[in-house]
Coordinates of C-alpha atoms in Angstrom, one line a residue:
Chain A
X1 CA 115.7 89.7 95.8
X2 CA 115.1 86.0 96.0
X3 CA 114.1 86.3 99.7
X4 CA 111.6 89.1 98.9
X5 CA 110.1 86.8 96.3
X6 CA 109.8 83.9 98.7
X7 CA 108.3 86.1 101.5
X8 CA 105.8 87.5 99.0
X9 CA 105.0 84.0 97.8
X10 CA 104.5 82.7 101.3
X11 CA 102.2 85.6 102.0
X12 CA 100.2 84.8 98.9
X13 CA 99.9 81.1 100.1
X14 CA 98.4 82.4 103.4
X15 CA 95.9 84.5 101.5
X16 CA 94.9 81.7 99.1
X17 CA 94.8 79.0 101.8
X18 CA 92.0 80.9 103.5
X19 CA 89.2 81.4 101.0
X20 CA 86.8 82.7 103.6
X21 CA 89.0 85.6 104.4
X22 CA 89.6 86.2 100.8
X23 CA 85.9 86.4 100.2
X24 CA 85.6 89.0 102.9
X25 CA 88.4 90.9 101.3
X26 CA 86.3 91.2 98.2
X27 CA 82.8 91.2 99.6
X28 CA 83.4 93.9 102.2
X29 CA 84.4 96.7 99.9
X30 CA 81.5 96.0 97.6
X31 CA 79.2 96.0 100.6
X32 CA 80.7 99.3 101.7
X33 CA 80.3 100.9 98.3
X34 CA 76.7 99.7 98.1
X35 CA 75.8 101.0 101.6
X36 CA 77.7 104.2 101.7
X37 CA 76.8 104.9 98.1
X38 CA 73.1 104.9 99.0
X39 CA 73.4 106.4 102.4
X40 CA 75.5 109.4 101.3
X41 CA 73.0 110.6 98.8
X42 CA 72.4 114.3 98.7
X43 CA 70.2 114.2 95.7
X44 CA 66.6 115.3 96.2
X45 CA 63.8 113.7 94.4
X46 CA 60.1 114.0 94.6
X47 CA 59.9 117.5 95.8
X48 CA 56.3 118.7 96.0
X49 CA 56.0 121.5 93.5
X50 CA 52.9 123.6 93.1
X51 CA 52.4 125.4 89.8
X52 CA 50.6 128.6 89.1
X53 CA 50.1 128.7 85.4
X54 CA 48.6 132.0 84.5
X55 CA 49.8 131.8 80.9
X56 CA 47.8 128.8 80.0
X57 CA 49.3 128.2 76.6
X58 CA 50.6 125.0 75.0
X59 CA 54.1 126.2 75.8
X60 CA 53.5 126.8 79.5
X61 CA 51.7 123.4 79.8
X62 CA 54.6 121.7 78.1
X63 CA 57.1 123.4 80.5
X64 CA 55.1 122.3 83.5
X65 CA 54.8 118.7 82.3
X66 CA 58.6 118.7 81.9
X67 CA 58.9 119.6 85.5
X68 CA 56.7 116.8 86.6
X69 CA 58.2 114.3 84.3
X70 CA 61.8 115.0 85.4
X71 CA 61.5 112.8 88.4
X72 CA 62.6 115.6 90.8
X73 CA 59.2 117.1 91.3
X74 CA 55.7 115.8 92.3
X75 CA 52.3 117.3 92.0
X76 CA 50.7 118.3 95.3
X77 CA 48.3 115.6 96.5
X78 CA 45.4 118.1 96.7
X79 CA 45.0 121.2 94.6
X80 CA 46.7 123.8 96.8
X81 CA 45.3 127.2 97.7
X82 CA 47.8 129.4 95.9
X83 CA 46.7 132.6 97.5
X84 CA 48.7 131.8 100.6
X85 CA 52.1 130.3 99.8
X86 CA 53.4 130.7 103.3
X87 CA 50.6 128.6 104.6
X88 CA 51.4 126.0 101.9
X89 CA 55.0 125.8 103.0
X90 CA 54.2 125.7 106.7
X91 CA 51.7 122.9 106.3
X92 CA 54.3 121.0 104.2
X93 CA 51.9 120.6 101.3
X94 CA 54.5 122.0 98.9
X95 CA 58.3 122.8 99.0
X96 CA 58.4 125.1 96.0
X97 CA 56.0 127.0 93.8
X98 CA 56.6 127.8 90.1
X99 CA 54.7 130.8 88.8
X100 CA 54.3 131.2 85.0
X101 CA 52.9 134.7 84.4
X102 CA 50.9 135.5 81.3
X103 CA 53.0 136.1 78.2
X104 CA 55.4 133.2 78.6
X105 CA 54.3 131.5 75.3
X106 CA 54.5 134.6 73.2
X107 CA 57.8 135.7 74.7
X108 CA 59.2 132.3 73.8
X109 CA 58.1 132.5 70.2
X110 CA 59.4 136.1 69.9
X111 CA 62.7 135.3 71.6
X112 CA 62.1 137.8 74.2
X113 CA 63.3 138.0 77.8
X114 CA 61.0 136.5 80.3
X115 CA 61.1 135.9 84.1
X116 CA 59.6 132.8 85.6
X117 CA 58.8 133.1 89.2
X118 CA 60.1 130.5 91.7
X119 CA 59.3 130.5 95.4
X120 CA 61.3 128.0 97.4
X121 CA 60.9 126.9 101.0
X122 CA 64.3 127.9 102.3
X123 CA 64.1 126.1 105.6
X124 CA 66.2 123.3 104.2
X125 CA 69.0 125.2 102.6
X126 CA 70.5 122.3 100.6
X127 CA 67.0 121.4 99.3
X128 CA 66.5 125.0 98.3
X129 CA 69.8 125.2 96.4
X130 CA 69.1 121.9 94.7
X131 CA 65.6 123.0 93.6
X132 CA 67.0 126.2 92.2
X133 CA 69.7 124.3 90.3
X134 CA 67.3 121.7 88.9
X135 CA 64.9 124.4 87.8
X136 CA 67.6 126.3 86.0
X137 CA 68.7 123.2 84.3
X138 CA 65.2 122.2 83.2
X139 CA 64.4 125.6 81.9
X140 CA 67.6 125.8 80.0
X141 CA 67.1 122.4 78.4
X142 CA 63.5 123.4 77.5
X143 CA 64.7 126.5 75.7
X144 CA 67.4 124.6 73.8
X145 CA 64.8 122.0 72.7
X146 CA 62.2 124.7 71.7
X147 CA 64.3 127.2 69.8
X148 CA 65.5 126.5 66.3
X149 CA 69.1 125.3 66.1
X150 CA 71.5 128.2 65.9
X151 CA 69.3 130.7 67.7
X152 CA 70.7 132.1 70.9
X153 CA 68.5 131.7 73.9
X154 CA 67.3 134.9 75.3
X155 CA 69.5 134.3 78.4
X156 CA 67.2 135.4 81.1
X157 CA 66.9 132.1 82.7
X158 CA 70.6 131.2 82.6
X159 CA 71.5 132.3 86.1
X160 CA 74.2 129.7 86.6
X161 CA 75.9 127.0 84.8
X162 CA 76.9 123.7 86.3
X163 CA 80.0 122.0 84.9
X164 CA 80.9 118.3 85.0
X165 CA 77.8 117.2 86.7
X166 CA 75.0 118.7 84.7
X167 CA 72.4 116.6 86.4
X168 CA 73.8 117.9 89.7
X169 CA 73.7 114.3 90.9
X170 CA 75.6 114.2 94.2
X171 CA 76.4 110.5 93.5
X172 CA 78.7 111.7 90.7
X173 CA 80.5 113.8 93.2
X174 CA 80.5 111.4 96.1
X175 CA 81.0 107.9 94.6
X176 CA 84.5 108.4 93.2
X177 CA 85.6 110.0 96.5
X178 CA 83.9 107.1 98.3
X179 CA 85.9 104.6 96.3
X180 CA 89.1 106.4 97.6
X181 CA 87.9 106.2 101.2
X182 CA 87.0 102.5 101.0
X183 CA 90.2 101.5 99.2
X184 CA 92.2 103.3 101.9
X185 CA 90.4 101.6 104.8
X186 CA 90.5 98.1 103.2
X187 CA 94.1 98.3 102.1
X188 CA 95.5 99.5 105.4
X189 CA 93.5 96.8 107.2
X190 CA 94.9 94.1 104.9
X191 CA 98.5 94.7 105.8
X192 CA 98.1 96.0 109.3
X193 CA 97.6 92.4 110.6
X194 CA 100.3 90.6 108.6
X195 CA 103.2 91.3 110.9
X196 CA 101.2 91.5 114.1
X197 CA 99.8 88.0 113.3
X198 CA 103.3 86.6 113.0
X199 CA 104.2 88.2 116.3
X200 CA 101.2 86.6 117.9
X201 CA 101.7 83.1 116.5
X202 CA 105.4 83.2 117.2
X203 CA 106.4 82.6 113.6
X204 CA 108.2 85.9 113.5
X205 CA 110.6 84.8 116.2
X206 CA 111.6 81.8 114.0
X207 CA 111.9 84.0 110.9
X208 CA 114.1 86.5 112.8
X209 CA 116.6 83.8 113.6
X210 CA 117.4 83.6 109.9
X211 CA 119.5 86.3 108.1
X212 CA 116.4 87.9 106.5
X213 CA 116.5 91.6 106.9
X214 CA 113.7 94.0 108.0
X215 CA 113.5 95.5 104.6
X216 CA 113.0 92.2 102.9
X217 CA 110.2 91.2 105.3
X218 CA 108.4 94.5 104.8
X219 CA 108.6 94.7 101.0
X220 CA 107.9 90.9 100.7
X221 CA 104.8 91.3 102.7
X222 CA 103.6 94.4 100.9
X223 CA 103.8 93.0 97.3
X224 CA 101.1 90.4 97.2
X225 CA 98.6 92.8 98.8
X226 CA 99.2 95.3 96.1
X227 CA 97.7 92.8 93.7
X228 CA 94.8 92.0 96.1
X229 CA 94.0 95.6 96.9
X230 CA 94.3 96.6 93.2
X231 CA 91.8 93.9 92.3
X232 CA 89.6 95.2 95.1
X233 CA 89.8 98.6 93.6
X234 CA 89.0 97.5 90.1
X235 CA 86.0 95.6 91.5
X236 CA 84.5 98.5 93.3
X237 CA 85.1 101.0 90.5
X238 CA 83.3 98.7 88.1
X239 CA 80.6 98.0 90.6
X240 CA 80.1 101.7 91.4
X241 CA 80.0 102.9 87.8
X242 CA 77.3 100.3 87.0
X243 CA 75.4 100.7 90.2
X244 CA 75.3 104.4 90.6
X245 CA 75.5 105.3 87.0
X246 CA 78.7 107.4 87.6
X247 CA 80.3 108.6 84.3
X248 CA 83.8 107.6 83.5
X249 CA 85.0 110.1 81.0
X250 CA 88.8 109.8 81.5
X251 CA 91.5 107.2 80.8
X252 CA 91.0 103.8 82.4
X253 CA 94.7 103.2 82.0
X254 CA 95.5 106.3 84.0
X255 CA 93.3 105.3 86.8
X256 CA 94.9 101.8 86.8
X257 CA 98.3 103.5 87.1
X258 CA 97.4 105.9 89.8
X259 CA 95.2 103.2 91.5
X260 CA 98.3 101.1 91.9
X261 CA 100.2 103.9 93.5
X262 CA 97.4 104.7 95.8
X263 CA 96.8 101.2 97.1
X264 CA 100.6 100.7 97.6
X265 CA 100.6 103.9 99.7
X266 CA 97.6 102.7 101.8
X267 CA 99.2 99.3 102.2
X268 CA 102.4 100.9 103.4
X269 CA 100.5 102.7 106.1
X270 CA 99.2 99.3 107.1
X271 CA 102.7 97.8 107.2
X272 CA 103.8 100.7 109.4
X273 CA 101.0 100.1 111.8
X274 CA 101.8 96.3 111.8
X275 CA 105.4 97.0 112.6
X276 CA 104.6 99.0 115.7
X277 CA 101.8 96.9 117.1
X278 CA 102.1 93.6 119.0
X279 CA 98.6 92.1 118.5
X280 CA 96.2 91.9 115.5
X281 CA 93.4 93.4 117.6
X282 CA 95.3 96.6 118.3
X283 CA 96.6 96.7 114.7
X284 CA 93.1 96.5 113.3
X285 CA 91.8 99.2 115.6
X286 CA 94.7 101.4 114.7
X287 CA 94.2 100.9 111.0
X288 CA 90.6 101.8 111.3
X289 CA 91.1 104.9 113.3
X290 CA 94.0 106.2 111.2
X291 CA 92.3 105.6 107.9
X292 CA 88.5 105.9 108.0
X293 CA 88.0 109.1 109.8
X294 CA 90.8 111.1 108.2
X295 CA 89.8 109.7 104.8
X296 CA 86.2 110.8 105.3
X297 CA 86.8 114.1 106.9
X298 CA 90.1 115.4 105.6
X299 CA 90.3 114.2 102.0
X300 CA 87.8 116.6 100.4
X301 CA 85.5 113.6 100.0
X302 CA 82.6 115.5 101.6
X303 CA 84.1 118.7 103.0
X304 CA 86.2 121.1 101.0
X305 CA 89.7 121.2 102.4
X306 CA 90.1 125.0 101.6
X307 CA 87.3 125.8 104.0
X308 CA 88.9 124.0 106.9
X309 CA 90.8 125.6 109.8
X310 CA 94.5 125.8 108.9
X311 CA 95.7 123.1 111.3
X312 CA 93.3 120.6 109.8
X313 CA 94.4 121.6 106.3
X314 CA 98.0 121.0 107.4
X315 CA 97.1 117.5 108.7
X316 CA 95.3 116.7 105.4
X317 CA 98.6 116.7 103.6
X318 CA 99.5 113.4 105.2
X319 CA 96.2 111.8 104.4
X320 CA 96.7 109.8 101.2
X321 CA 93.0 109.9 100.4
X322 CA 93.3 113.7 99.9
X323 CA 95.4 113.1 96.8
X324 CA 93.5 110.2 95.5
X325 CA 90.1 111.8 95.8
X326 CA 91.3 114.5 93.5
X327 CA 92.9 112.0 91.1
X328 CA 89.8 109.8 90.8
X329 CA 87.4 112.6 90.5
X330 CA 89.7 114.2 87.9
X331 CA 89.9 111.1 85.9
X332 CA 86.3 109.8 86.1
X333 CA 84.4 113.1 85.9
X334 CA 86.7 115.5 84.0
X335 CA 88.9 113.2 82.0
X336 CA 92.0 114.9 83.5
X337 CA 95.3 114.2 81.9
X338 CA 98.5 112.8 83.5
X339 CA 100.2 116.2 83.7
X340 CA 97.3 117.6 85.7
X341 CA 97.4 114.8 88.2
X342 CA 101.2 114.1 88.4
X343 CA 101.7 116.3 91.5
X344 CA 99.0 114.3 93.4
X345 CA 100.6 111.1 92.3
X346 CA 104.1 112.4 93.4
X347 CA 102.7 113.3 96.8
X348 CA 101.3 109.7 97.1
X349 CA 104.7 108.2 96.2
X350 CA 106.3 110.5 98.8
X351 CA 104.0 109.3 101.5
X352 CA 104.5 105.7 100.5
X353 CA 108.3 106.1 100.9
X354 CA 107.8 107.9 104.2
X355 CA 105.6 105.1 105.6
X356 CA 107.9 102.3 104.5
X357 CA 110.9 104.2 105.8
X358 CA 109.3 104.6 109.2
X359 CA 108.2 101.0 109.2
X360 CA 111.7 99.8 108.5
X361 CA 113.0 102.0 111.3
X362 CA 110.4 100.8 113.8
X363 CA 110.4 97.2 112.8
X364 CA 113.2 95.5 114.7
X365 CA 114.8 92.2 113.7
X366 CA 115.0 91.6 117.4
X367 CA 112.2 90.7 119.8
X368 CA 111.3 92.1 123.2
Chain Q
X1 CA 135.3 65.8 120.5
X2 CA 137.7 68.6 119.6
X3 CA 138.4 71.3 122.0
X4 CA 137.4 74.2 119.8
X5 CA 135.3 76.7 121.6
X6 CA 132.2 77.7 119.5
X7 CA 130.2 79.5 122.2
X8 CA 131.7 81.6 124.9
X9 CA 129.8 83.8 127.2
X10 CA 131.3 86.4 129.6
X11 CA 129.0 87.7 132.3
X12 CA 126.1 87.9 129.9
X13 CA 123.2 89.8 131.5
X14 CA 119.7 90.7 130.4
X15 CA 117.3 92.9 132.4
X16 CA 113.7 93.7 131.7
X17 CA 113.1 96.9 133.7
X18 CA 114.1 96.0 137.3
X19 CA 113.8 92.3 136.6
X20 CA 117.0 90.5 135.9
X21 CA 116.2 87.5 133.6
X22 CA 119.8 86.4 133.0
X23 CA 122.3 87.4 135.6
X24 CA 126.0 87.4 134.5
X25 CA 126.3 83.9 133.0
X26 CA 129.7 82.8 131.8
X27 CA 130.4 79.5 130.0
X28 CA 132.1 77.8 127.1
X29 CA 130.8 75.2 124.7
X30 CA 133.0 73.1 122.5
X31 CA 132.5 72.0 119.0
X32 CA 130.5 68.9 118.6
X33 CA 129.3 69.0 122.2
X34 CA 125.7 68.5 123.4
X35 CA 125.3 71.1 126.0
X36 CA 122.3 71.0 128.2
X37 CA 120.7 74.1 129.8
X38 CA 118.6 73.0 132.8
X39 CA 116.4 75.0 135.0
X40 CA 112.9 75.4 136.3
X41 CA 110.4 77.4 134.3
X42 CA 111.3 81.1 134.4
X43 CA 115.0 80.4 135.3
X44 CA 116.1 82.4 132.3
X45 CA 116.9 79.7 129.8
X46 CA 114.9 81.1 126.9
X47 CA 116.1 84.6 127.5
X48 CA 119.7 83.3 127.4
X49 CA 119.1 81.3 124.2
X50 CA 117.4 84.3 122.5
X51 CA 120.5 86.4 123.2
X52 CA 122.7 83.8 121.7
X53 CA 120.6 83.6 118.5
X54 CA 120.7 87.4 118.0
X55 CA 117.0 87.8 118.9
X56 CA 117.7 89.9 122.0
X57 CA 120.4 92.3 122.8
X58 CA 122.2 91.7 126.2
X59 CA 122.0 94.5 128.7
X60 CA 125.6 94.0 129.7
X61 CA 128.4 91.4 129.3
X62 CA 129.0 89.8 126.0
X63 CA 130.0 86.7 124.2
X64 CA 130.7 84.9 121.0
X65 CA 128.8 82.5 118.9
X66 CA 130.6 80.7 116.1
X67 CA 133.3 83.3 116.5
X68 CA 131.0 86.3 116.1
X69 CA 130.2 88.9 118.7
X70 CA 126.7 88.7 120.1
X71 CA 126.6 92.5 120.5
X72 CA 127.6 93.5 117.0
X73 CA 127.6 90.6 114.6
X74 CA 124.1 89.1 114.9
X75 CA 123.8 88.9 111.1
X76 CA 126.8 86.6 110.8
X77 CA 125.6 84.6 113.8
X78 CA 122.2 84.0 112.2
X79 CA 123.9 82.4 109.1
X80 CA 125.8 79.9 111.3
X81 CA 123.1 78.8 113.6
X82 CA 119.8 76.9 113.5
X83 CA 117.1 77.6 116.0
X84 CA 114.1 75.7 117.2
X85 CA 111.8 77.5 119.6
X86 CA 109.7 76.0 122.4
X87 CA 106.5 76.6 120.6
X88 CA 106.0 75.3 117.0
X89 CA 106.7 78.4 114.9
X90 CA 106.4 77.3 111.4
X91 CA 103.5 78.3 109.2
X92 CA 100.6 75.9 110.0
X93 CA 98.7 76.8 106.8
X94 CA 101.6 76.0 104.6
X95 CA 102.6 72.4 103.7
X96 CA 105.7 70.9 105.2
X97 CA 107.5 71.3 101.9
X98 CA 106.4 74.9 101.5
X99 CA 107.7 75.7 104.9
X100 CA 111.1 74.2 104.1
X101 CA 111.3 76.0 100.7
X102 CA 110.5 79.2 102.5
X103 CA 113.2 78.8 105.1
X104 CA 115.6 77.6 102.5
X105 CA 115.1 80.9 100.7
X106 CA 115.4 82.8 104.0
X107 CA 118.9 81.3 104.3
X108 CA 119.7 82.2 100.7
X109 CA 120.1 78.6 99.5
X110 CA 120.2 78.2 95.8
X111 CA 117.5 76.1 94.1
X112 CA 119.7 73.1 93.7
X113 CA 121.1 73.0 97.2
X114 CA 117.7 73.6 98.6
X115 CA 116.1 70.7 96.7
X116 CA 119.0 68.4 97.7
X117 CA 118.7 69.4 101.4
X118 CA 114.9 69.0 101.4
X119 CA 115.3 65.5 99.9
X120 CA 118.1 64.5 102.3
X121 CA 116.3 65.8 105.4
X122 CA 113.0 64.4 104.4
X123 CA 114.6 61.0 104.3
X124 CA 116.7 61.4 107.3
X125 CA 113.8 62.6 109.5
X126 CA 111.3 60.2 107.8
X127 CA 109.1 63.1 106.8
X128 CA 108.2 61.7 103.4
X129 CA 104.7 60.8 104.3
X130 CA 103.9 64.2 105.6
X131 CA 105.8 66.4 103.2
X132 CA 102.8 67.8 101.3
X133 CA 100.4 68.1 104.2
X134 CA 99.8 71.4 106.0
X135 CA 102.2 71.7 108.8
X136 CA 99.4 72.4 111.2
X137 CA 97.8 69.0 110.6
X138 CA 100.9 67.0 111.6
X139 CA 101.0 65.1 114.9
X140 CA 103.1 66.9 117.5
X141 CA 106.2 64.7 117.1
X142 CA 106.3 65.2 113.4
X143 CA 105.9 68.9 113.7
X144 CA 109.0 68.9 115.9
X145 CA 110.9 66.9 113.3
X146 CA 109.8 69.4 110.6
X147 CA 111.0 72.3 112.8
X148 CA 114.3 70.5 113.2
X149 CA 114.5 70.0 109.4
X150 CA 113.8 73.7 108.9
X151 CA 116.6 74.6 111.4
X152 CA 119.1 72.2 109.6
X153 CA 118.5 73.3 106.0
X154 CA 121.5 75.6 105.8
X155 CA 123.8 73.1 107.6
X156 CA 124.4 75.3 110.7
X157 CA 127.5 74.8 112.9
X158 CA 125.5 75.3 116.0
X159 CA 121.9 74.2 116.8
X160 CA 119.9 76.0 119.5
X161 CA 117.0 73.9 120.7
X162 CA 114.6 75.5 123.2
X163 CA 112.7 72.6 124.9
X164 CA 112.5 70.7 121.7
X165 CA 110.6 67.7 123.0
X166 CA 107.8 69.3 125.1
X167 CA 104.6 67.3 124.8
X168 CA 106.2 64.4 122.8
X169 CA 105.9 60.8 123.8
X170 CA 109.0 58.9 125.1
X171 CA 109.5 56.9 122.0
X172 CA 109.6 60.0 119.9
X173 CA 111.9 61.7 122.3
X174 CA 114.3 58.7 122.1
X175 CA 114.4 58.9 118.3
X176 CA 114.8 62.6 118.4
X177 CA 117.8 62.3 120.7
X178 CA 119.2 59.7 118.4
X179 CA 119.1 62.3 115.7
X180 CA 120.8 64.8 117.9
X181 CA 123.6 62.3 118.6
X182 CA 124.2 61.7 114.9
X183 CA 124.3 65.5 114.3
X184 CA 126.9 65.9 117.1
X185 CA 128.9 63.1 115.6
X186 CA 129.0 65.2 112.4
X187 CA 130.4 68.1 114.3
X188 CA 127.3 70.1 114.9
X189 CA 127.3 71.7 118.4
X190 CA 124.0 71.4 120.1
X191 CA 122.8 73.8 122.8
X192 CA 119.6 72.4 124.3
X193 CA 117.3 73.6 127.1
X194 CA 115.2 71.0 128.9
X195 CA 113.6 70.2 132.2
X196 CA 113.4 66.5 131.5
X197 CA 116.1 64.8 133.7
X198 CA 116.5 61.8 131.4
X199 CA 117.3 64.2 128.5
X200 CA 119.8 66.0 130.7
X201 CA 121.6 62.7 131.2
X202 CA 122.0 62.4 127.4
X203 CA 124.0 65.7 127.4
X204 CA 127.8 65.8 127.4
X205 CA 127.7 68.6 129.9
X206 CA 124.9 70.5 131.6
X207 CA 124.5 73.8 133.4
X208 CA 121.8 74.4 135.9
X209 CA 120.2 77.8 136.0
X210 CA 118.2 79.3 138.8
X211 CA 116.8 82.8 139.0
X212 CA 118.9 83.9 136.0
X213 CA 122.2 82.6 137.3
X214 CA 124.2 79.4 136.6
X215 CA 124.5 77.6 139.9
X216 CA 126.2 74.4 138.7
X217 CA 127.9 73.2 135.6
X218 CA 129.7 69.9 134.6
X219 CA 129.2 66.4 133.3
X220 CA 125.9 64.9 134.5
X221 CA 127.7 61.9 136.1
X222 CA 130.3 64.0 137.8
X223 CA 127.7 66.3 139.2
X224 CA 125.6 63.5 140.7
X225 CA 128.7 62.0 142.3
X226 CA 130.1 65.2 143.6
X227 CA 126.8 66.1 145.3
X228 CA 126.4 62.6 146.6
X229 CA 123.0 62.3 145.1
X230 CA 121.2 59.2 144.1
X231 CA 120.5 60.5 140.6
X232 CA 120.4 63.7 138.5
X233 CA 116.8 64.5 139.5
X234 CA 117.6 64.3 143.2
X235 CA 120.7 66.4 142.7
X236 CA 118.7 69.0 140.7
X237 CA 115.9 69.3 143.3
X238 CA 118.3 69.5 146.2
X239 CA 120.2 72.2 144.5
X240 CA 117.1 74.3 143.7
X241 CA 115.8 73.8 147.3
X242 CA 119.1 74.9 148.7
X243 CA 119.0 78.0 146.5
X244 CA 115.5 78.9 147.6
X245 CA 116.2 78.5 151.3
X246 CA 119.3 80.7 151.1
X247 CA 117.3 83.2 149.0
X248 CA 114.6 83.2 151.6
X249 CA 116.9 83.8 154.6
X250 CA 118.3 87.0 152.9

């Protein structure tokens, strides 16, 4: 126990003695969050929307102005020729056309069914889907605002309902997952070089002539980084919620708890890498390749795991990010409780034990 | 000097692939003795010393260090020995004191013993001036003293020194050997590799290694006399040359 404490303390000295590296440790994840957060943005804004208002009532004008004031839609630069919508799309002068047929205003006051027409340029499928969703949301909101409280909206327009992310902002969906990916990469990188560095400088040889055991070295090296990686995590979660306006509806305490488990798992992977590599260079490369790509592709961060080929789904079970992406989304977006997420956390603990066990087996207290 | 054997090796061998780094060496070292391991670079000295410290497993043969089997009891061996490697291997970004505290903990010394030992060794090795400076900023000679202090914290019975005075000026080397003599007087057995002939003369006994094998062993003075050489250096060079010619005629 005392030896683990001293190894941890020594490791902490190394970290604190090198303020420049420490700065990188904190600046890098913030930079990554910033860059990826903006780069991976599937939101559409400023879609050119042409409007055919045949109703010409105060209500229809109000509806149309809400579309243009939403920030998602722009008026066409020149008044379009609405007789030929195909030509409009082909020339790129508009991406969608909203048609308000006569009778909209009166249907609204009489609480009657009414169909709005929406023509979408489907060439960009994701853009089309987004326009459809935004339109539905805008029209629903319009009705809720217009009708007296307690009245049931006619229901014609409610073609779909979007849960948890009513704005359909992709940042809400991506940013929490992104935090999982970044934490994974950074954490594994932190520990991957710790043992490899001591192999390179020769200090490990000296250490191995003492009665210190492999387990003591591995755990002692892991501990200080749990604190560092956790602070990193807290920093980027705070940064991301402020920067990208991501909601945080769940329990902060729960995220703290699961965050600790997650970084410890990621750091264990780094320790495993460090115990099988001889140089820092190789260790860093291995840490990058074993964390970044799987965390992005196989965690459900962007692509749904259930839609993947079975072998990839099987591999995803040993990707820690898979569990944490669900945890962090669950907590930040849905306010999920500990019971719901316990299985994910248990899987993380299992992986951590596995990584440390393998590291202890691979790490020899002999050299050569 | 008592006649208690603290290191005995029996045909100790280490191969790396098809290369035999240490080839069936057998020897005995007695308590309180300064035993020198001589040989050119690549003769197998470091490999041999690493096997004795429990850092490397022998391929065949065996031996005992401080009464423990080198094949099966490396944990017990590690508690009874101190080791100083060729290259400075303490933490350069930690202060001298932090290094000593760390190694004290590695040897499971309690707080009190550790504090006493650090104070005693700091004084004995005149490290006081440097104790709170980063180890990496110390002049070479002081680094070596610090490494010696780290190896002595737990009062080991046997000290393994792998070319401890490389790159150090003669005055420093002389004082360093003065310290080794004191330690030997106190009953510490010292197993030292070197390729400085003046250092070899300080040893009670030496063994000369060539291509993994021990080709000569004895008291320095006896060896010089028996070979009819002018001094140890001549004897060493003649011996190595003779080996290389016989090797070449094969």
